[in-house]
mmCIF file of C-alpha atoms and ligand atoms in Angstrom:
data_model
loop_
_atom_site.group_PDB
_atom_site.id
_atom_site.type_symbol
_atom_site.label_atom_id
_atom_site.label_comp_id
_atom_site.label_asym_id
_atom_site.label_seq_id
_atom_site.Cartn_x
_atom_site.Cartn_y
_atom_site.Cartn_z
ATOM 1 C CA UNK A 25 -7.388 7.676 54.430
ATOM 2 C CA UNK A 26 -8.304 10.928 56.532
ATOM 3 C CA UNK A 27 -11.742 11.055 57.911
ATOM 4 C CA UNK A 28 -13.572 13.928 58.495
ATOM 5 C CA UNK A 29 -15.856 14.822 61.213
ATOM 6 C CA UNK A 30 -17.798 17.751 59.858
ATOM 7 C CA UNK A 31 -18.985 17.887 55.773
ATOM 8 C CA UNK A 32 -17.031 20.830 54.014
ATOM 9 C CA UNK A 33 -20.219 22.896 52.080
ATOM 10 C CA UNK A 34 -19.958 21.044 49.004
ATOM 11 C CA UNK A 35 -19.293 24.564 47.182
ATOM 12 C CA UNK A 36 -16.401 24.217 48.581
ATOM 13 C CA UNK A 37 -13.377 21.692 47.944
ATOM 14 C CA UNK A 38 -11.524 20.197 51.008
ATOM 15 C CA UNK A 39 -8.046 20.849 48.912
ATOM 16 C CA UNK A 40 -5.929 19.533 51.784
ATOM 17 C CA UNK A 41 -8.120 16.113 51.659
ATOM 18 C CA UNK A 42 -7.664 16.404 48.041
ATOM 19 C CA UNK A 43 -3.783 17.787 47.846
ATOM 20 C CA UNK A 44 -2.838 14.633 49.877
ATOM 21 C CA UNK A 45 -4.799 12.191 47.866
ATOM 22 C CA UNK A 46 -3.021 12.957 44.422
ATOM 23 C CA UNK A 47 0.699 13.645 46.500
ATOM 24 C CA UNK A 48 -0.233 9.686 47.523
ATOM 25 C CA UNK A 49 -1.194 7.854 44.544
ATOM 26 C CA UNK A 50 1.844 10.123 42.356
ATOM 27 C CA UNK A 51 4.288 8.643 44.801
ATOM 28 C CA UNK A 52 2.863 5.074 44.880
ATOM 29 C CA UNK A 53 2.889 5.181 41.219
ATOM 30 C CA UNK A 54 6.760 6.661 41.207
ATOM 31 C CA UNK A 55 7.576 3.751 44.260
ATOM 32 C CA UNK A 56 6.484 1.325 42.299
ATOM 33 C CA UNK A 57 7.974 2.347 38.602
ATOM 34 C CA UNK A 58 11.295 2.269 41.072
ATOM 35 C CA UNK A 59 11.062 -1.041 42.408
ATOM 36 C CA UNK A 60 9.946 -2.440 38.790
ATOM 37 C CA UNK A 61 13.184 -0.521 37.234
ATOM 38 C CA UNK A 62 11.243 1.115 35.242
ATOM 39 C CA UNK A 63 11.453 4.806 33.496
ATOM 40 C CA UNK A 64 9.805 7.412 35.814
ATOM 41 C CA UNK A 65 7.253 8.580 33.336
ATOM 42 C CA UNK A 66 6.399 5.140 31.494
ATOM 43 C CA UNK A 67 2.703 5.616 33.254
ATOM 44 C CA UNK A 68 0.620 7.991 32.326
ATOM 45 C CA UNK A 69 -2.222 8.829 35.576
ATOM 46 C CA UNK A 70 -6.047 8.542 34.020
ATOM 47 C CA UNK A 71 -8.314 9.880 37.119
ATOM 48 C CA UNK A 72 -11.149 7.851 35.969
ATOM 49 C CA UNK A 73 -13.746 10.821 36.904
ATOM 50 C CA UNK A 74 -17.192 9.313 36.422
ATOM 51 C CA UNK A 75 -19.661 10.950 38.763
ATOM 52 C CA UNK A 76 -17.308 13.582 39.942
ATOM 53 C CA UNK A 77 -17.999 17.279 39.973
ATOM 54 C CA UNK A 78 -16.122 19.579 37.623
ATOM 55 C CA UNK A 79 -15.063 21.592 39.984
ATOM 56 C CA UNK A 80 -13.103 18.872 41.488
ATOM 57 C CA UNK A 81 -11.754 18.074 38.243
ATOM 58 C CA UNK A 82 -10.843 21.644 37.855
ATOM 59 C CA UNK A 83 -8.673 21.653 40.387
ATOM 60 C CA UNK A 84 -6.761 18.396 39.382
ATOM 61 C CA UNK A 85 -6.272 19.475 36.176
ATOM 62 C CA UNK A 86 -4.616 22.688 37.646
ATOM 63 C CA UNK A 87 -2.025 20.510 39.033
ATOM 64 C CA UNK A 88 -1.490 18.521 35.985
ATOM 65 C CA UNK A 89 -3.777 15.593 36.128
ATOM 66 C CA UNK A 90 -4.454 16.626 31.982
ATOM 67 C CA UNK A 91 -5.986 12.460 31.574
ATOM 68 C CA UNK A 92 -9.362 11.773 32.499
ATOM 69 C CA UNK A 93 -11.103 9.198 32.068
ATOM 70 C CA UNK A 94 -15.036 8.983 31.543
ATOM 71 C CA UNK A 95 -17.908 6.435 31.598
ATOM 72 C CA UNK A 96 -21.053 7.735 30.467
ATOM 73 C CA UNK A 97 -21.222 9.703 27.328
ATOM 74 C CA UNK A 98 -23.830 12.157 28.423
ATOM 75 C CA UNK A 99 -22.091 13.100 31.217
ATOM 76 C CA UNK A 100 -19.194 13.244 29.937
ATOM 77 C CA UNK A 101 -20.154 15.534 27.074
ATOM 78 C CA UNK A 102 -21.258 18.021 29.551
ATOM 79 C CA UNK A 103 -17.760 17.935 31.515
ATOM 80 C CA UNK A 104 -16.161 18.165 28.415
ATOM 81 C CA UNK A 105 -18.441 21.219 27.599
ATOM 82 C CA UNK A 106 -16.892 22.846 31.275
ATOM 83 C CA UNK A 107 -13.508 21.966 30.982
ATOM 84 C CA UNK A 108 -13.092 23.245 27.458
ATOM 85 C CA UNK A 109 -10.384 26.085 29.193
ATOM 86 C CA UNK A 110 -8.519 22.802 30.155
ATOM 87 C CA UNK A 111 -5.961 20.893 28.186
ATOM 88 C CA UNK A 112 -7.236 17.570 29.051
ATOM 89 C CA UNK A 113 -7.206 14.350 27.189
ATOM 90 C CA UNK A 114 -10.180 12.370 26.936
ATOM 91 C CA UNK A 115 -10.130 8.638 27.248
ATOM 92 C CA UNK A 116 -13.741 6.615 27.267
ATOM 93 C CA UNK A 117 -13.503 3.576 29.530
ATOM 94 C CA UNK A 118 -17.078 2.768 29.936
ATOM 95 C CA UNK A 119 -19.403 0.446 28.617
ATOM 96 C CA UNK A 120 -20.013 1.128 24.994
ATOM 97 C CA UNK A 121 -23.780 0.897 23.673
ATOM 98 C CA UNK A 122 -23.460 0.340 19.897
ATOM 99 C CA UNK A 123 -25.554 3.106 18.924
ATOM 100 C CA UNK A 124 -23.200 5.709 21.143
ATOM 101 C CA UNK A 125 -20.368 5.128 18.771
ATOM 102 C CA UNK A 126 -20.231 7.638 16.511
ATOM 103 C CA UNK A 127 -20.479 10.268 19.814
ATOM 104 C CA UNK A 128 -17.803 8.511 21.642
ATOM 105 C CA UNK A 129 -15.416 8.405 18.199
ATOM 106 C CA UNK A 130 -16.018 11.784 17.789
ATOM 107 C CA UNK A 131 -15.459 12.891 21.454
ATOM 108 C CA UNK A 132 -12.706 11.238 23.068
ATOM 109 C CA UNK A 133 -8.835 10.979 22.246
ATOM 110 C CA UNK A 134 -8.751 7.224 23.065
ATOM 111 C CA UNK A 135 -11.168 4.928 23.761
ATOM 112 C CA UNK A 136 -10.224 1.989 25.836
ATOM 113 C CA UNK A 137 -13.019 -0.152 26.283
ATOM 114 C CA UNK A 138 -13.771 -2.201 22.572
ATOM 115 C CA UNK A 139 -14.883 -5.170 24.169
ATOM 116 C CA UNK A 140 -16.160 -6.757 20.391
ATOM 117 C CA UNK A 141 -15.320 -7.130 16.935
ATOM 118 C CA UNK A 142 -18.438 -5.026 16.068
ATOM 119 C CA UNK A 143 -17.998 -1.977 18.322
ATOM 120 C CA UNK A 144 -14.462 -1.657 16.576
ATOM 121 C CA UNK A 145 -15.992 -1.945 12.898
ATOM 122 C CA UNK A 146 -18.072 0.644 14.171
ATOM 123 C CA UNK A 147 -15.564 3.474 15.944
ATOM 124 C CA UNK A 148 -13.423 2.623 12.636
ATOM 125 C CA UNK A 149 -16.161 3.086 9.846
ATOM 126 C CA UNK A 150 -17.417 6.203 12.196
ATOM 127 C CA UNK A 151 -14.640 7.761 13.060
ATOM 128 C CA UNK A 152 -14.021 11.483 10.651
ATOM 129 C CA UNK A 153 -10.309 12.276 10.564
ATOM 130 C CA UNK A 154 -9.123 15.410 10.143
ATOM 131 C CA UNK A 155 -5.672 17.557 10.108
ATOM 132 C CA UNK A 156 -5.470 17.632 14.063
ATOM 133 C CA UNK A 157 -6.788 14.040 14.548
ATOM 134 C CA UNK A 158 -5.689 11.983 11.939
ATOM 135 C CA UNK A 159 -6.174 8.784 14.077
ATOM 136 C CA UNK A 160 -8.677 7.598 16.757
ATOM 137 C CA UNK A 161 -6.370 5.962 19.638
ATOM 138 C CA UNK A 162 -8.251 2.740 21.025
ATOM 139 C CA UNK A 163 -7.466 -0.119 23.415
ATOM 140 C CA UNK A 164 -9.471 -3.084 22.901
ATOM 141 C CA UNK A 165 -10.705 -4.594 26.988
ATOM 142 C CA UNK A 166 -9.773 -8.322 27.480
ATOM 143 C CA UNK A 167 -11.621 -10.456 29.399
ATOM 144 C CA UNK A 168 -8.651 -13.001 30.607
ATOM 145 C CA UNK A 169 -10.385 -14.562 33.523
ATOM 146 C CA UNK A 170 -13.544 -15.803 31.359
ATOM 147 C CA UNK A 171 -16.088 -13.696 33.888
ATOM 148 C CA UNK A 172 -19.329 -13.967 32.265
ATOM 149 C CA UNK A 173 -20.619 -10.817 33.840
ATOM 150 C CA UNK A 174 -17.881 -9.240 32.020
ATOM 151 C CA UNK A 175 -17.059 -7.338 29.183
ATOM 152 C CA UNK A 176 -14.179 -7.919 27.120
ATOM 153 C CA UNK A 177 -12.414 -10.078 24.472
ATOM 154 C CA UNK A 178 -11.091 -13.683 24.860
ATOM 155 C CA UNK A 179 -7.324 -14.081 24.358
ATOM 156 C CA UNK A 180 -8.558 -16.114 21.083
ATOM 157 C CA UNK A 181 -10.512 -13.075 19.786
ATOM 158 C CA UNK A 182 -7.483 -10.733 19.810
ATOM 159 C CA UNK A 183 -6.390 -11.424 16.547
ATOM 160 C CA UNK A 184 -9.597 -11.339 14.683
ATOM 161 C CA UNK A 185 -10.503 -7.688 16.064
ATOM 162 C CA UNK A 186 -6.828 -6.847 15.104
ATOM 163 C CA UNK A 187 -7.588 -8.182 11.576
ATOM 164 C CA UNK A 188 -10.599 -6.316 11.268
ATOM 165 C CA UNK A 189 -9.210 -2.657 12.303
ATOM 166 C CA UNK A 190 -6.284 -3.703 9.504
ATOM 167 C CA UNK A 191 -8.153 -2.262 6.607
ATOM 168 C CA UNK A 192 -9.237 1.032 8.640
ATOM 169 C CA UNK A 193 -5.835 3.273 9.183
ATOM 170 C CA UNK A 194 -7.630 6.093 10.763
ATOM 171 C CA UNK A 195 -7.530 3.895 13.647
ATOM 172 C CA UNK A 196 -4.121 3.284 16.092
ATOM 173 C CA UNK A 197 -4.868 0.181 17.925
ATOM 174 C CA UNK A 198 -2.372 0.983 20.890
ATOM 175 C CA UNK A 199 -2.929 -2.171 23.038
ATOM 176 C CA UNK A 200 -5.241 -3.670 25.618
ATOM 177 C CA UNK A 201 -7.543 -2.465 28.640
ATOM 178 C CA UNK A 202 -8.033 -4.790 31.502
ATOM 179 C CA UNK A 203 -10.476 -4.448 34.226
ATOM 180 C CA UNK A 204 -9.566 -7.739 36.197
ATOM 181 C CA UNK A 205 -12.206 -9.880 38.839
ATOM 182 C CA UNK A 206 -10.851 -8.207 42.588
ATOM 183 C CA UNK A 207 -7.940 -10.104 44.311
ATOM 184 C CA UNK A 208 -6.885 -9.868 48.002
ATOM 185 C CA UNK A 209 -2.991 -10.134 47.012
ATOM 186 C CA UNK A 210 -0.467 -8.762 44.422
ATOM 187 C CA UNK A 211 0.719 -12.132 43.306
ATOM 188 C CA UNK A 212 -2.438 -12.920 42.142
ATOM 189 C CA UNK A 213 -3.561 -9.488 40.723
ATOM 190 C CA UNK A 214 0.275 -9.550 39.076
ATOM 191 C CA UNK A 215 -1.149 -13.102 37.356
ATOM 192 C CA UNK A 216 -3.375 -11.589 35.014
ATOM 193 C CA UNK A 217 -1.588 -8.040 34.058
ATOM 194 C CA UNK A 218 1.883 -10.544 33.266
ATOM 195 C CA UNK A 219 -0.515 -12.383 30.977
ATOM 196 C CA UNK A 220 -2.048 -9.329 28.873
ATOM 197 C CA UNK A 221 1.380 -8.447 28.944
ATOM 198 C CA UNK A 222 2.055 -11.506 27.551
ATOM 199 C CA UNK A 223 -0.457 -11.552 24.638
ATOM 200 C CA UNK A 224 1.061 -7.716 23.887
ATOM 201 C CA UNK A 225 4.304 -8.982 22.907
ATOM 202 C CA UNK A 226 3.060 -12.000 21.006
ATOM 203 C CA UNK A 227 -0.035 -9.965 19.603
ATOM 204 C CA UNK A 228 2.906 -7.518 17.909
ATOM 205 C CA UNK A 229 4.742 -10.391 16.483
ATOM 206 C CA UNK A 230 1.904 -11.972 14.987
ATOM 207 C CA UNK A 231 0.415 -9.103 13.531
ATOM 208 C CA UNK A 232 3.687 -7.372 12.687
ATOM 209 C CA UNK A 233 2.643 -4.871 15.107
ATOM 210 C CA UNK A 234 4.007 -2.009 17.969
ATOM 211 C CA UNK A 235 0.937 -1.812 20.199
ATOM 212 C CA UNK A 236 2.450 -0.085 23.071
ATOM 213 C CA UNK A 237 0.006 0.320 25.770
ATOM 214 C CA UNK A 238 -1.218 -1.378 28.415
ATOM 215 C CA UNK A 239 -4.171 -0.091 30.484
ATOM 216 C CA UNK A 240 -4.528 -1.942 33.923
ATOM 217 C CA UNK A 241 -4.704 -0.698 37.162
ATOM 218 C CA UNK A 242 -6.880 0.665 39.525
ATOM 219 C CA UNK A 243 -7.062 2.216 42.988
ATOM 220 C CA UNK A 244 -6.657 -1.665 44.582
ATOM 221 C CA UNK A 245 -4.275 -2.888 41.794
ATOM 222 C CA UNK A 246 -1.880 -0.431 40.897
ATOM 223 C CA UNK A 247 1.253 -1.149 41.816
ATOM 224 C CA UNK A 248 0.667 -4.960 40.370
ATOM 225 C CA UNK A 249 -0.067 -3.475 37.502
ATOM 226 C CA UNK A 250 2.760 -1.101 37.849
ATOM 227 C CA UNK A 251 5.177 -4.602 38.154
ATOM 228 C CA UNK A 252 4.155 -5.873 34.631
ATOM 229 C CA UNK A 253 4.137 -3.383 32.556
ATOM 230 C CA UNK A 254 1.162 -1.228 32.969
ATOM 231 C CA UNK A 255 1.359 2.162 31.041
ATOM 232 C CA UNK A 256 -1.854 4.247 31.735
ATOM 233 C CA UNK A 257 -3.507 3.542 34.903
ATOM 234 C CA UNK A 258 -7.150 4.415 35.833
ATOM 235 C CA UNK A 259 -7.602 5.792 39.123
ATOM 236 C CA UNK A 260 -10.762 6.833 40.783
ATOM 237 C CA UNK A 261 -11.747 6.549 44.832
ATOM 238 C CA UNK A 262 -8.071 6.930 45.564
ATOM 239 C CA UNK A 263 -7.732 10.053 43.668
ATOM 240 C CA UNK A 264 -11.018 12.028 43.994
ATOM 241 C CA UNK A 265 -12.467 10.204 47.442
ATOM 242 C CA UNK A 266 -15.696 8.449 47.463
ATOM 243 C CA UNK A 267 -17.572 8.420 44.446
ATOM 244 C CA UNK A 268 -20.765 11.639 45.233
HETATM 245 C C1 PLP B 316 -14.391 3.556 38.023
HETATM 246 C C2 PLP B 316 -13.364 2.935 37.153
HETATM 247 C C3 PLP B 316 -12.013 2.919 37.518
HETATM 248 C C4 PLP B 316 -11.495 3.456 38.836
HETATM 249 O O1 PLP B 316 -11.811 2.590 39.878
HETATM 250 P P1 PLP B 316 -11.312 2.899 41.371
HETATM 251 O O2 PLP B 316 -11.324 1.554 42.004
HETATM 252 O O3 PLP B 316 -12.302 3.844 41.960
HETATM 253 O O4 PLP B 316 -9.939 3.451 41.281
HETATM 254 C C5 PLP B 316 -11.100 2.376 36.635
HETATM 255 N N1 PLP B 316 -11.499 1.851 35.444
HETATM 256 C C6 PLP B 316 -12.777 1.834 35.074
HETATM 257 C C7 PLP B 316 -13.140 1.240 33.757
HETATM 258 C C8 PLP B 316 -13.748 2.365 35.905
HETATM 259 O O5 PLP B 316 -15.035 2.320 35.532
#
């Protein structure tokens, strides 16, 4: 990481500081699809863009980052309102409050944090289709590790969620989010993205499924995540700098 001695006037964007950030995280994301033997555009790049200006999402999305991902609905709504010129795609990876759940269904293109049974009933009985969005796209977050502090779904709960969304086809269960306790090495971060990757595969069989995504990895975590399958992952301080 660069650092600066003087502030740039925060009008302004420092687009070299900015141009080098995304040139490193696309080519640890390629480095690592290449060492996993893996397809060069299997992962999709969310910049996970909570607190950030829209300016500096501006000029990501100018160079292609279309994927951003958001926390808080209000906020969101407003960047959403900004960035309407934009072809972005809208994923919601934040806490969901139950009573936010029509907004968010409404809103976003996926959502990837259903962390119980009853925020899924609700996205699914909320949700309006219509001609150009025919299905709401949603992950549901697992909680592997059993962190009580954390959000998410036991591996035994996968099944029952999965039952419930069953009767509601205006809704594409895709796969699973993960948001994993920090580790200081990548054979231990690689321990829990093998297992969600794990409870994909036998998640499909069970339930006669083709989930397809997996949502893991952060700026600390990608390339683990990259290793075992990831598909989408969420980056933040490593793409924009410091969270403002
Ligand atoms: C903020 C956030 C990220 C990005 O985290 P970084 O460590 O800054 O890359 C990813 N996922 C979720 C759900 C987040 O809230």
């Amino acid at each position: 990481m660069h650092s600066r001695t003087s502030t740039p006037p925060n009008t302004e964007l420092n687009s070299e500081g900015l141009k080098n950030r995304l040139d490193t995280v696309q080519s640890r994301i390629q480095t690592a699809l290449q060492k996993a033997d893996r397809p060069a555009d299997e992962v999709t790049l969310i910049g996970a863009s909570k607190k950030q200006s829209v300016e500096t999402l501006a000029w990501f999305a100018e160079r292609g980052v279309a994927n951003l991902g958001e926390n808080y609905l209000q906020e969101s709504l407003d960047k959403q309102r900004e960035l309407a010129g934009f072809d972005i795609t809208w994923h919601f990876i934040g806490a969901i409050q139950s009573n936010k759940t029509a907004q968010i269904a409404q809103q976003f293109d996926w959502v990837h944090s259903v962390d119980r049974p009853k925020i899924a009933r609700r996205l699914a009985e909320q949700f309006e289709a219509t001609a150009e969005r025919p299905k709401l796209n949603i992950l549901l977050q697992l909680n592997l590790e059993g962190e009580q502090s954390k959000a998410g779904l036991a591996a035994d709960d996968i099944m029952s969620t999965l039952e419930i969304l069953a009767d509601h086809p205006n809704i594409n269960c895709r796969g699973f989010m993960l948001i994993p306790a920090p580790q200081d090495n990548e054979s231990a971060q690689r321990r829990v993205f093998s297992q969600a990757r794990e409870l994909l595969e036998s998640s499909n069989a069970a339930a006669g499924l083709r989930m397809d995504t997996l949502s893991m990895g952060m700026s600390n975590d990608l390339e683990a995540a990259i290793y075992e399958g990831s598909t989408m992952v969420r980056i933040g301080t490593d793409l924009f700098g410091p969270r403002p």
